[in-house]
Every structure is written in structure tokens, then in C-alpha cells.
């Protein structure tokens, strides 16, 4: 994915939840740059995840994986199966960001367990040096999803090894409504995080549901534009149901 990002254009992908083998393949055939597989709000079956990653890999399409909150062993196993990066939820402060980097990076930059006989090591066919060098391209994306995370955005994005961020607007909106008071509105929170992202030269990842939203995200500086495939499909299904004279 880093090679694609070096081309200087926004990358477009889709967010899916397992099981979604055909959707993964359809995204690849349609020319998407990557797929993000959600194992936080969907099944976190490592066997099924391996099948999805292998299928995407057969089409040359990189896979990002969103694990559940604080799941270091799942992160390692997802990377060992060939995930190109991790999009980690609920990173609220620099300490959580440092932990995330530790799970994703090999020593001396982290504590990820090292093995070359995994799928990502081509079952031992890749030398330890090549394997370690390739692992340096792993993308590490922190999800900022709370007012505390917004306040700590500078510290989070300043952690060595954090490549970028995704603002989880669903959780953030819910929390802002719950706490009320003098907390800034969602739009102010987004502006604040994006400003910190530009200052730290971090990758910006936006989740969208429409072409218009995707175009706006790209114009505003998003490096990774992710369509929520469930939302896109539901919108299409509603549209095709609304045939004149059928109601």
C-alpha cells in the first residue's frame, strides 16, 4: 500500500464485514485499491479472515484489518496471515498508540513475535531479512473516537510508528451527545484532528457512503477513502425497490 500511496493519489477501498468473500472479489474486479475488513463489529474468525486475505491477495488487492479493542494477539495473527495494515479502534491517548505500535512492529521498534513460516513469510521461502524489511511497510492507523482522543490527537499522531488516523464519527458523535455540556461539536472535533494530521504529515483515512462524500474527502486531503459497502448496498437496494407504480 505504501507503493500505491507514493503515487500521490487518494486510494479508494471498501469496508466489509465477514463473511464477504464475493464482495472482496467484486471490489478487486471493480478496481478498488484495497479492502478494510471489520473484525470489531463483525465476526473475528481468524480462519475466515485468512480466506478473505488470500482471496484479495490472489487479485493483488491489499487488505487492512480492523481488530477489536486491545487485541494484540489478533493483530499479530492478522499480520502473519498477510494483512497490509491494522486500523485499530479506540486509541484515546499516546499510551494506547504506543501499545498499538508495539503489537505491529518487530524489535527493536516493537514486540511482535517473529516467524518466517507464516503465510506472509511465504511459508519460510522469504529470508528473515526480506521478511523484516517487508514488515516495515505495515500500515498502522489509529482510530480517534472520543473527545479525549480528539484532545490527544497531537500526542497520538506524534508517536513513532503511527502512520495515520481515522476519526470514528459514529462513536464520537454518540459520546458528544451523551456528555453534552461545553464539548465542541463534531465538526469542530473533525477540524481539530485533521489540522493535527496535516501538521504531523499523517495519512488521513475517511469512511464514506456516497461518491459525493468520497470526492469531498479527496479534495479535503484524505489519503485513504473507504466506502462503507453495507451502506452503499442498502442505498442501492432502497433505490431499486422504489420503482414507480409498485407501491
PDB file of C-alpha atoms in Angstrom:
ATOM      1  CA  UNK A   1       0.000   0.000   0.000  1.00  0.00           C
ATOM      2  CA  UNK A   2       2.907   2.336   0.617  1.00  0.00           C
ATOM      3  CA  UNK A   3       3.921   1.904  -3.016  1.00  0.00           C
ATOM      4  CA  UNK A   4       0.411   2.902  -4.099  1.00  0.00           C
ATOM      5  CA  UNK A   5       0.415   5.870  -1.727  1.00  0.00           C
ATOM      6  CA  UNK A   6       3.684   7.080  -3.199  1.00  0.00           C
ATOM      7  CA  UNK A   7       1.833   7.601  -6.483  1.00  0.00           C
ATOM      8  CA  UNK A   8       0.331  10.664  -4.826  1.00  0.00           C
ATOM      9  CA  UNK A   9      -3.355   9.946  -5.422  1.00  0.00           C
ATOM     10  CA  UNK A  10      -6.055   9.029  -2.894  1.00  0.00           C
ATOM     11  CA  UNK A  11      -6.579   5.274  -2.586  1.00  0.00           C
ATOM     12  CA  UNK A  12     -10.162   4.022  -2.767  1.00  0.00           C
ATOM     13  CA  UNK A  13     -11.375   0.887  -0.993  1.00  0.00           C
ATOM     14  CA  UNK A  14     -14.339  -0.724   0.695  1.00  0.00           C
ATOM     15  CA  UNK A  15     -15.210  -1.626   4.284  1.00  0.00           C
ATOM     16  CA  UNK A  16     -16.763  -5.086   4.632  1.00  0.00           C
ATOM     17  CA  UNK A  17     -17.662  -7.470   7.433  1.00  0.00           C
ATOM     18  CA  UNK A  18     -17.169 -11.213   7.160  1.00  0.00           C
ATOM     19  CA  UNK A  19     -18.405 -13.358   5.555  1.00  0.00           C
ATOM     20  CA  UNK A  20     -17.869 -11.320   2.397  1.00  0.00           C
ATOM     21  CA  UNK A  21     -15.743 -13.379   0.022  1.00  0.00           C
ATOM     22  CA  UNK A  22     -17.676 -12.348  -3.078  1.00  0.00           C
ATOM     23  CA  UNK A  23     -17.759  -8.704  -2.034  1.00  0.00           C
ATOM     24  CA  UNK A  24     -13.986  -8.767  -1.558  1.00  0.00           C
ATOM     25  CA  UNK A  25     -13.565 -10.239  -5.029  1.00  0.00           C
ATOM     26  CA  UNK A  26     -16.054  -7.801  -6.543  1.00  0.00           C
ATOM     27  CA  UNK A  27     -14.140  -4.863  -5.051  1.00  0.00           C
ATOM     28  CA  UNK A  28     -10.944  -6.209  -6.608  1.00  0.00           C
ATOM     29  CA  UNK A  29     -12.543  -6.806 -10.014  1.00  0.00           C
ATOM     30  CA  UNK A  30     -14.049  -3.296  -9.885  1.00  0.00           C
ATOM     31  CA  UNK A  31     -10.535  -1.900  -9.469  1.00  0.00           C
ATOM     32  CA  UNK A  32     -10.526  -0.842  -5.826  1.00  0.00           C
ATOM     33  CA  UNK A  33      -7.102  -0.252  -4.317  1.00  0.00           C
ATOM     34  CA  UNK A  34      -7.693  -2.085  -1.029  1.00  0.00           C
ATOM     35  CA  UNK A  35     -10.290  -3.588   1.282  1.00  0.00           C
ATOM     36  CA  UNK A  36     -10.766  -2.962   5.002  1.00  0.00           C
ATOM     37  CA  UNK A  37     -12.159  -5.996   6.838  1.00  0.00           C
ATOM     38  CA  UNK A  38     -14.005  -5.095  10.026  1.00  0.00           C
ATOM     39  CA  UNK A  39     -13.477  -7.641  12.806  1.00  0.00           C
ATOM     40  CA  UNK A  40     -14.565  -5.207  15.531  1.00  0.00           C
ATOM     41  CA  UNK A  41     -18.258  -5.031  14.622  1.00  0.00           C
ATOM     42  CA  UNK A  42     -18.225  -8.288  12.666  1.00  0.00           C
ATOM     43  CA  UNK A  43     -17.020 -11.867  13.204  1.00  0.00           C
ATOM     44  CA  UNK A  44     -13.380 -12.121  14.276  1.00  0.00           C
ATOM     45  CA  UNK A  45     -12.827 -15.647  12.946  1.00  0.00           C
ATOM     46  CA  UNK A  46      -9.147 -15.942  12.032  1.00  0.00           C
ATOM     47  CA  UNK A  47      -9.796 -18.878   9.721  1.00  0.00           C
ATOM     48  CA  UNK A  48     -12.372 -16.912   7.746  1.00  0.00           C
ATOM     49  CA  UNK A  49     -10.125 -13.850   7.793  1.00  0.00           C
ATOM     50  CA  UNK A  50      -7.325 -15.908   6.264  1.00  0.00           C
ATOM     51  CA  UNK A  51      -9.637 -16.936   3.401  1.00  0.00           C
ATOM     52  CA  UNK A  52     -10.615 -13.333   2.762  1.00  0.00           C
ATOM     53  CA  UNK A  53      -6.990 -12.150   2.789  1.00  0.00           C
ATOM     54  CA  UNK A  54      -5.895 -14.978   0.487  1.00  0.00           C
ATOM     55  CA  UNK A  55      -8.687 -14.186  -1.969  1.00  0.00           C
ATOM     56  CA  UNK A  56      -7.812 -10.489  -2.031  1.00  0.00           C
ATOM     57  CA  UNK A  57      -4.137 -11.374  -2.428  1.00  0.00           C
ATOM     58  CA  UNK A  58      -4.940 -13.549  -5.435  1.00  0.00           C
ATOM     59  CA  UNK A  59      -6.242 -10.365  -7.099  1.00  0.00           C
ATOM     60  CA  UNK A  60      -3.304  -8.277  -5.914  1.00  0.00           C
ATOM     61  CA  UNK A  61      -5.507  -6.178  -3.617  1.00  0.00           C
ATOM     62  CA  UNK A  62      -4.062  -5.252  -0.190  1.00  0.00           C
ATOM     63  CA  UNK A  63      -6.095  -5.867   2.972  1.00  0.00           C
ATOM     64  CA  UNK A  64      -6.375  -3.719   6.064  1.00  0.00           C
ATOM     65  CA  UNK A  65      -7.903  -5.282   9.184  1.00  0.00           C
ATOM     66  CA  UNK A  66      -9.808  -3.587  11.996  1.00  0.00           C
ATOM     67  CA  UNK A  67      -9.499  -5.747  15.128  1.00  0.00           C
ATOM     68  CA  UNK A  68     -11.429  -5.323  18.337  1.00  0.00           C
ATOM     69  CA  UNK A  69     -10.212  -3.009  21.058  1.00  0.00           C
ATOM     70  CA  UNK A  70      -6.909  -4.042  22.692  1.00  0.00           C
ATOM     71  CA  UNK A  71      -6.394  -7.349  20.855  1.00  0.00           C
ATOM     72  CA  UNK A  72      -2.613  -7.762  20.427  1.00  0.00           C
ATOM     73  CA  UNK A  73      -2.690 -11.493  19.636  1.00  0.00           C
ATOM     74  CA  UNK A  74      -5.357 -10.975  16.967  1.00  0.00           C
ATOM     75  CA  UNK A  75      -3.302  -8.156  15.470  1.00  0.00           C
ATOM     76  CA  UNK A  76      -0.225 -10.364  15.198  1.00  0.00           C
ATOM     77  CA  UNK A  77      -2.167 -13.227  13.654  1.00  0.00           C
ATOM     78  CA  UNK A  78      -3.861 -10.955  11.134  1.00  0.00           C
ATOM     79  CA  UNK A  79      -0.469  -9.588  10.080  1.00  0.00           C
ATOM     80  CA  UNK A  80       1.008 -13.081   9.903  1.00  0.00           C
ATOM     81  CA  UNK A  81      -1.794 -14.054   7.518  1.00  0.00           C
ATOM     82  CA  UNK A  82      -0.836 -11.231   5.174  1.00  0.00           C
ATOM     83  CA  UNK A  83      -2.743  -8.117   6.235  1.00  0.00           C
ATOM     84  CA  UNK A  84      -1.065  -4.984   4.880  1.00  0.00           C
ATOM     85  CA  UNK A  85      -2.012  -2.944   7.915  1.00  0.00           C
ATOM     86  CA  UNK A  86      -4.099  -2.503  11.034  1.00  0.00           C
ATOM     87  CA  UNK A  87      -6.827   0.071  11.694  1.00  0.00           C
ATOM     88  CA  UNK A  88      -7.128  -0.013  15.472  1.00  0.00           C
ATOM     89  CA  UNK A  89     -10.238   1.288  17.283  1.00  0.00           C
ATOM     90  CA  UNK A  90     -10.427   3.484  20.373  1.00  0.00           C
ATOM     91  CA  UNK A  91      -6.944   4.950  20.506  1.00  0.00           C
ATOM     92  CA  UNK A  92      -7.553   7.629  23.113  1.00  0.00           C
ATOM     93  CA  UNK A  93      -4.056   8.699  24.099  1.00  0.00           C
ATOM     94  CA  UNK A  94      -0.367   8.381  23.312  1.00  0.00           C
ATOM     95  CA  UNK A  95      -0.016   5.361  25.607  1.00  0.00           C
ATOM     96  CA  UNK A  96      -2.587   3.404  23.599  1.00  0.00           C
ATOM     97  CA  UNK A  97      -0.867   4.475  20.371  1.00  0.00           C
ATOM     98  CA  UNK A  98       2.498   3.285  21.677  1.00  0.00           C
ATOM     99  CA  UNK A  99       0.946  -0.072  22.597  1.00  0.00           C
ATOM    100  CA  UNK A 100      -0.503  -0.410  19.103  1.00  0.00           C
ATOM    101  CA  UNK A 101       2.895   0.206  17.515  1.00  0.00           C
ATOM    102  CA  UNK A 102       4.428  -2.413  19.805  1.00  0.00           C
ATOM    103  CA  UNK A 103       1.929  -5.021  18.574  1.00  0.00           C
ATOM    104  CA  UNK A 104       2.571  -4.244  14.904  1.00  0.00           C
ATOM    105  CA  UNK A 105       6.343  -3.757  14.763  1.00  0.00           C
ATOM    106  CA  UNK A 106       9.208  -6.184  15.195  1.00  0.00           C
ATOM    107  CA  UNK A 107      12.012  -5.475  17.714  1.00  0.00           C
ATOM    108  CA  UNK A 108      13.640  -3.088  18.297  1.00  0.00           C
ATOM    109  CA  UNK A 109      10.631  -0.934  17.377  1.00  0.00           C
ATOM    110  CA  UNK A 110       8.019  -3.252  18.883  1.00  0.00           C
ATOM    111  CA  UNK A 111       7.400  -6.664  20.344  1.00  0.00           C
ATOM    112  CA  UNK A 112       5.626  -8.500  17.536  1.00  0.00           C
ATOM    113  CA  UNK A 113       6.635 -12.167  17.501  1.00  0.00           C
ATOM    114  CA  UNK A 114       8.873 -13.111  14.581  1.00  0.00           C
ATOM    115  CA  UNK A 115       8.273 -16.125  12.329  1.00  0.00           C
ATOM    116  CA  UNK A 116       9.024 -16.603   8.622  1.00  0.00           C
ATOM    117  CA  UNK A 117       6.967 -19.772   8.082  1.00  0.00           C
ATOM    118  CA  UNK A 118       3.651 -17.917   8.198  1.00  0.00           C
ATOM    119  CA  UNK A 119       1.614 -17.042   5.137  1.00  0.00           C
ATOM    120  CA  UNK A 120       3.088 -13.545   4.992  1.00  0.00           C
ATOM    121  CA  UNK A 121       6.567 -15.121   5.067  1.00  0.00           C
ATOM    122  CA  UNK A 122       5.539 -17.393   2.194  1.00  0.00           C
ATOM    123  CA  UNK A 123       5.861 -20.406   4.481  1.00  0.00           C
ATOM    124  CA  UNK A 124       9.578 -19.981   5.013  1.00  0.00           C
ATOM    125  CA  UNK A 125      10.520 -19.108   1.431  1.00  0.00           C
ATOM    126  CA  UNK A 126      11.303 -15.498   2.358  1.00  0.00           C
ATOM    127  CA  UNK A 127      14.583 -14.865   4.162  1.00  0.00           C
ATOM    128  CA  UNK A 128      14.390 -13.355   7.673  1.00  0.00           C
ATOM    129  CA  UNK A 129      15.981 -10.160   6.347  1.00  0.00           C
ATOM    130  CA  UNK A 130      13.487  -9.823   3.487  1.00  0.00           C
ATOM    131  CA  UNK A 131      10.604 -10.635   5.804  1.00  0.00           C
ATOM    132  CA  UNK A 132      11.648  -7.995   8.323  1.00  0.00           C
ATOM    133  CA  UNK A 133      12.171  -5.420   5.574  1.00  0.00           C
ATOM    134  CA  UNK A 134       8.713  -6.115   4.093  1.00  0.00           C
ATOM    135  CA  UNK A 135       7.105  -5.807   7.524  1.00  0.00           C
ATOM    136  CA  UNK A 136       8.353  -2.239   7.764  1.00  0.00           C
ATOM    137  CA  UNK A 137       5.706  -1.347   5.176  1.00  0.00           C
ATOM    138  CA  UNK A 138       2.879  -2.403   7.521  1.00  0.00           C
ATOM    139  CA  UNK A 139       0.429   0.488   7.884  1.00  0.00           C
ATOM    140  CA  UNK A 140      -0.629   1.385  11.417  1.00  0.00           C
ATOM    141  CA  UNK A 141      -3.768   3.528  11.564  1.00  0.00           C
ATOM    142  CA  UNK A 142      -5.170   4.838  14.852  1.00  0.00           C
ATOM    143  CA  UNK A 143      -8.907   5.384  15.182  1.00  0.00           C
ATOM    144  CA  UNK A 144      -9.762   8.502  17.183  1.00  0.00           C
ATOM    145  CA  UNK A 145     -13.279   8.035  18.517  1.00  0.00           C
ATOM    146  CA  UNK A 146     -13.713  10.043  21.717  1.00  0.00           C
ATOM    147  CA  UNK A 147     -13.383  13.644  22.929  1.00  0.00           C
ATOM    148  CA  UNK A 148     -10.344  12.528  24.912  1.00  0.00           C
ATOM    149  CA  UNK A 149      -8.819  11.131  21.728  1.00  0.00           C
ATOM    150  CA  UNK A 150      -9.537  14.393  19.912  1.00  0.00           C
ATOM    151  CA  UNK A 151      -7.780  16.341  22.670  1.00  0.00           C
ATOM    152  CA  UNK A 152      -4.831  13.940  22.493  1.00  0.00           C
ATOM    153  CA  UNK A 153      -4.632  13.843  18.683  1.00  0.00           C
ATOM    154  CA  UNK A 154      -1.308  15.666  18.555  1.00  0.00           C
ATOM    155  CA  UNK A 155       0.286  13.255  21.039  1.00  0.00           C
ATOM    156  CA  UNK A 156      -1.230  10.204  19.312  1.00  0.00           C
ATOM    157  CA  UNK A 157      -0.041  11.163  15.838  1.00  0.00           C
ATOM    158  CA  UNK A 158       3.374  12.130  17.195  1.00  0.00           C
ATOM    159  CA  UNK A 159       4.059   8.547  18.323  1.00  0.00           C
ATOM    160  CA  UNK A 160       6.766   6.984  16.087  1.00  0.00           C
ATOM    161  CA  UNK A 161       5.267   4.173  14.041  1.00  0.00           C
ATOM    162  CA  UNK A 162       1.747   5.607  13.808  1.00  0.00           C
ATOM    163  CA  UNK A 163       1.206   6.216  10.104  1.00  0.00           C
ATOM    164  CA  UNK A 164      -2.227   7.802  10.127  1.00  0.00           C
ATOM    165  CA  UNK A 165      -5.661   8.149  11.629  1.00  0.00           C
ATOM    166  CA  UNK A 166      -9.343   7.601  11.046  1.00  0.00           C
ATOM    167  CA  UNK A 167     -11.910   9.586  13.009  1.00  0.00           C
ATOM    168  CA  UNK A 168     -14.662   7.228  14.166  1.00  0.00           C
ATOM    169  CA  UNK A 169     -17.542   9.653  13.759  1.00  0.00           C
ATOM    170  CA  UNK A 170     -20.168   7.178  14.985  1.00  0.00           C
ATOM    171  CA  UNK A 171     -18.670   6.627  18.430  1.00  0.00           C
ATOM    172  CA  UNK A 172     -17.504  10.225  18.664  1.00  0.00           C
ATOM    173  CA  UNK A 173     -20.980  11.584  17.883  1.00  0.00           C
ATOM    174  CA  UNK A 174     -22.563   9.238  20.403  1.00  0.00           C
ATOM    175  CA  UNK A 175     -20.165  10.305  23.137  1.00  0.00           C
ATOM    176  CA  UNK A 176     -20.582  14.004  22.391  1.00  0.00           C
ATOM    177  CA  UNK A 177     -24.357  13.622  22.685  1.00  0.00           C
ATOM    178  CA  UNK A 178     -24.025  11.682  25.915  1.00  0.00           C
ATOM    179  CA  UNK A 179     -21.688  14.067  27.704  1.00  0.00           C
ATOM    180  CA  UNK A 180     -23.325  17.269  26.456  1.00  0.00           C
ATOM    181  CA  UNK A 181     -22.030  20.371  28.194  1.00  0.00           C
ATOM    182  CA  UNK A 182     -19.383  22.567  26.631  1.00  0.00           C
ATOM    183  CA  UNK A 183     -17.767  19.941  24.418  1.00  0.00           C
ATOM    184  CA  UNK A 184     -17.208  21.110  20.830  1.00  0.00           C
ATOM    185  CA  UNK A 185     -19.472  19.852  18.084  1.00  0.00           C
ATOM    186  CA  UNK A 186     -18.496  17.019  15.771  1.00  0.00           C
ATOM    187  CA  UNK A 187     -17.464  19.401  13.002  1.00  0.00           C
ATOM    188  CA  UNK A 188     -15.065  21.202  15.349  1.00  0.00           C
ATOM    189  CA  UNK A 189     -13.608  17.891  16.515  1.00  0.00           C
ATOM    190  CA  UNK A 190     -13.022  16.784  12.929  1.00  0.00           C
ATOM    191  CA  UNK A 191     -11.373  20.072  12.025  1.00  0.00           C
ATOM    192  CA  UNK A 192      -9.125  19.846  15.073  1.00  0.00           C
ATOM    193  CA  UNK A 193      -7.958  16.294  14.294  1.00  0.00           C
ATOM    194  CA  UNK A 194      -7.465  16.999  10.591  1.00  0.00           C
ATOM    195  CA  UNK A 195      -5.367  20.047  11.446  1.00  0.00           C
ATOM    196  CA  UNK A 196      -3.152  17.888  13.661  1.00  0.00           C
ATOM    197  CA  UNK A 197      -2.988  15.296  10.910  1.00  0.00           C
ATOM    198  CA  UNK A 198      -1.681  17.822   8.389  1.00  0.00           C
ATOM    199  CA  UNK A 199       0.832  19.183  10.896  1.00  0.00           C
ATOM    200  CA  UNK A 200       2.202  15.700  11.604  1.00  0.00           C
ATOM    201  CA  UNK A 201       2.138  14.633   7.928  1.00  0.00           C
ATOM    202  CA  UNK A 202      -0.119  11.701   8.853  1.00  0.00           C
ATOM    203  CA  UNK A 203      -2.231   9.634   6.489  1.00  0.00           C
ATOM    204  CA  UNK A 204      -5.878  10.617   6.668  1.00  0.00           C
ATOM    205  CA  UNK A 205      -8.478   7.884   6.259  1.00  0.00           C
ATOM    206  CA  UNK A 206     -12.163   8.787   5.723  1.00  0.00           C
ATOM    207  CA  UNK A 207     -15.170   6.451   5.652  1.00  0.00           C
ATOM    208  CA  UNK A 208     -17.850   7.495   3.157  1.00  0.00           C
ATOM    209  CA  UNK A 209     -21.147   6.216   1.770  1.00  0.00           C
ATOM    210  CA  UNK A 210     -21.549   8.154  -1.483  1.00  0.00           C
ATOM    211  CA  UNK A 211     -19.475   9.285  -4.445  1.00  0.00           C
ATOM    212  CA  UNK A 212     -20.107  12.888  -3.421  1.00  0.00           C
ATOM    213  CA  UNK A 213     -18.707  12.226   0.057  1.00  0.00           C
ATOM    214  CA  UNK A 214     -15.710  10.444  -1.465  1.00  0.00           C
ATOM    215  CA  UNK A 215     -14.962  13.342  -3.794  1.00  0.00           C
ATOM    216  CA  UNK A 216     -15.213  15.816  -0.905  1.00  0.00           C
ATOM    217  CA  UNK A 217     -12.903  13.674   1.258  1.00  0.00           C
ATOM    218  CA  UNK A 218     -10.338  13.531  -1.537  1.00  0.00           C
ATOM    219  CA  UNK A 219     -10.500  17.296  -2.085  1.00  0.00           C
ATOM    220  CA  UNK A 220     -10.022  17.869   1.634  1.00  0.00           C
ATOM    221  CA  UNK A 221      -6.871  15.771   1.729  1.00  0.00           C
ATOM    222  CA  UNK A 222      -7.880  12.184   2.532  1.00  0.00           C
ATOM    223  CA  UNK A 223      -5.242   9.667   1.507  1.00  0.00           C
ATOM    224  CA  UNK A 224      -7.465   6.614   2.021  1.00  0.00           C
ATOM    225  CA  UNK A 225     -11.145   6.817   1.070  1.00  0.00           C
ATOM    226  CA  UNK A 226     -13.176   3.858   2.343  1.00  0.00           C
ATOM    227  CA  UNK A 227     -16.707   3.158   1.161  1.00  0.00           C
ATOM    228  CA  UNK A 228     -18.975   1.579   3.769  1.00  0.00           C
ATOM    229  CA  UNK A 229     -20.114  -1.239   1.487  1.00  0.00           C
ATOM    230  CA  UNK A 230     -23.135  -2.129   3.655  1.00  0.00           C
ATOM    231  CA  UNK A 231     -24.375   1.462   3.427  1.00  0.00           C
ATOM    232  CA  UNK A 232     -23.758   1.585  -0.333  1.00  0.00           C
ATOM    233  CA  UNK A 233     -25.621  -1.695  -0.883  1.00  0.00           C
ATOM    234  CA  UNK A 234     -28.566  -0.703   1.309  1.00  0.00           C
ATOM    235  CA  UNK A 235     -28.874   2.604  -0.529  1.00  0.00           C
ATOM    236  CA  UNK A 236     -28.850   0.806  -3.865  1.00  0.00           C
ATOM    237  CA  UNK A 237     -31.399  -1.754  -2.695  1.00  0.00           C
ATOM    238  CA  UNK A 238     -33.711   1.015  -1.488  1.00  0.00           C
ATOM    239  CA  UNK A 239     -33.331   2.843  -4.791  1.00  0.00           C
ATOM    240  CA  UNK A 240     -34.159  -0.153  -6.960  1.00  0.00           C
ATOM    241  CA  UNK A 241     -37.139  -1.020  -4.742  1.00  0.00           C
ATOM    242  CA  UNK A 242     -38.651   2.409  -5.369  1.00  0.00           C
ATOM    243  CA  UNK A 243     -39.938   1.616  -8.872  1.00  0.00           C
ATOM    244  CA  UNK A 244     -42.876   3.859  -9.883  1.00  0.00           C
ATOM    245  CA  UNK A 245     -46.220   2.116  -9.600  1.00  0.00           C
ATOM    246  CA  UNK A 246     -45.041  -0.741  -7.379  1.00  0.00           C
ATOM    247  CA  UNK A 247     -46.258   0.725  -4.091  1.00  0.00           C
TER     248      UNK A 247
END
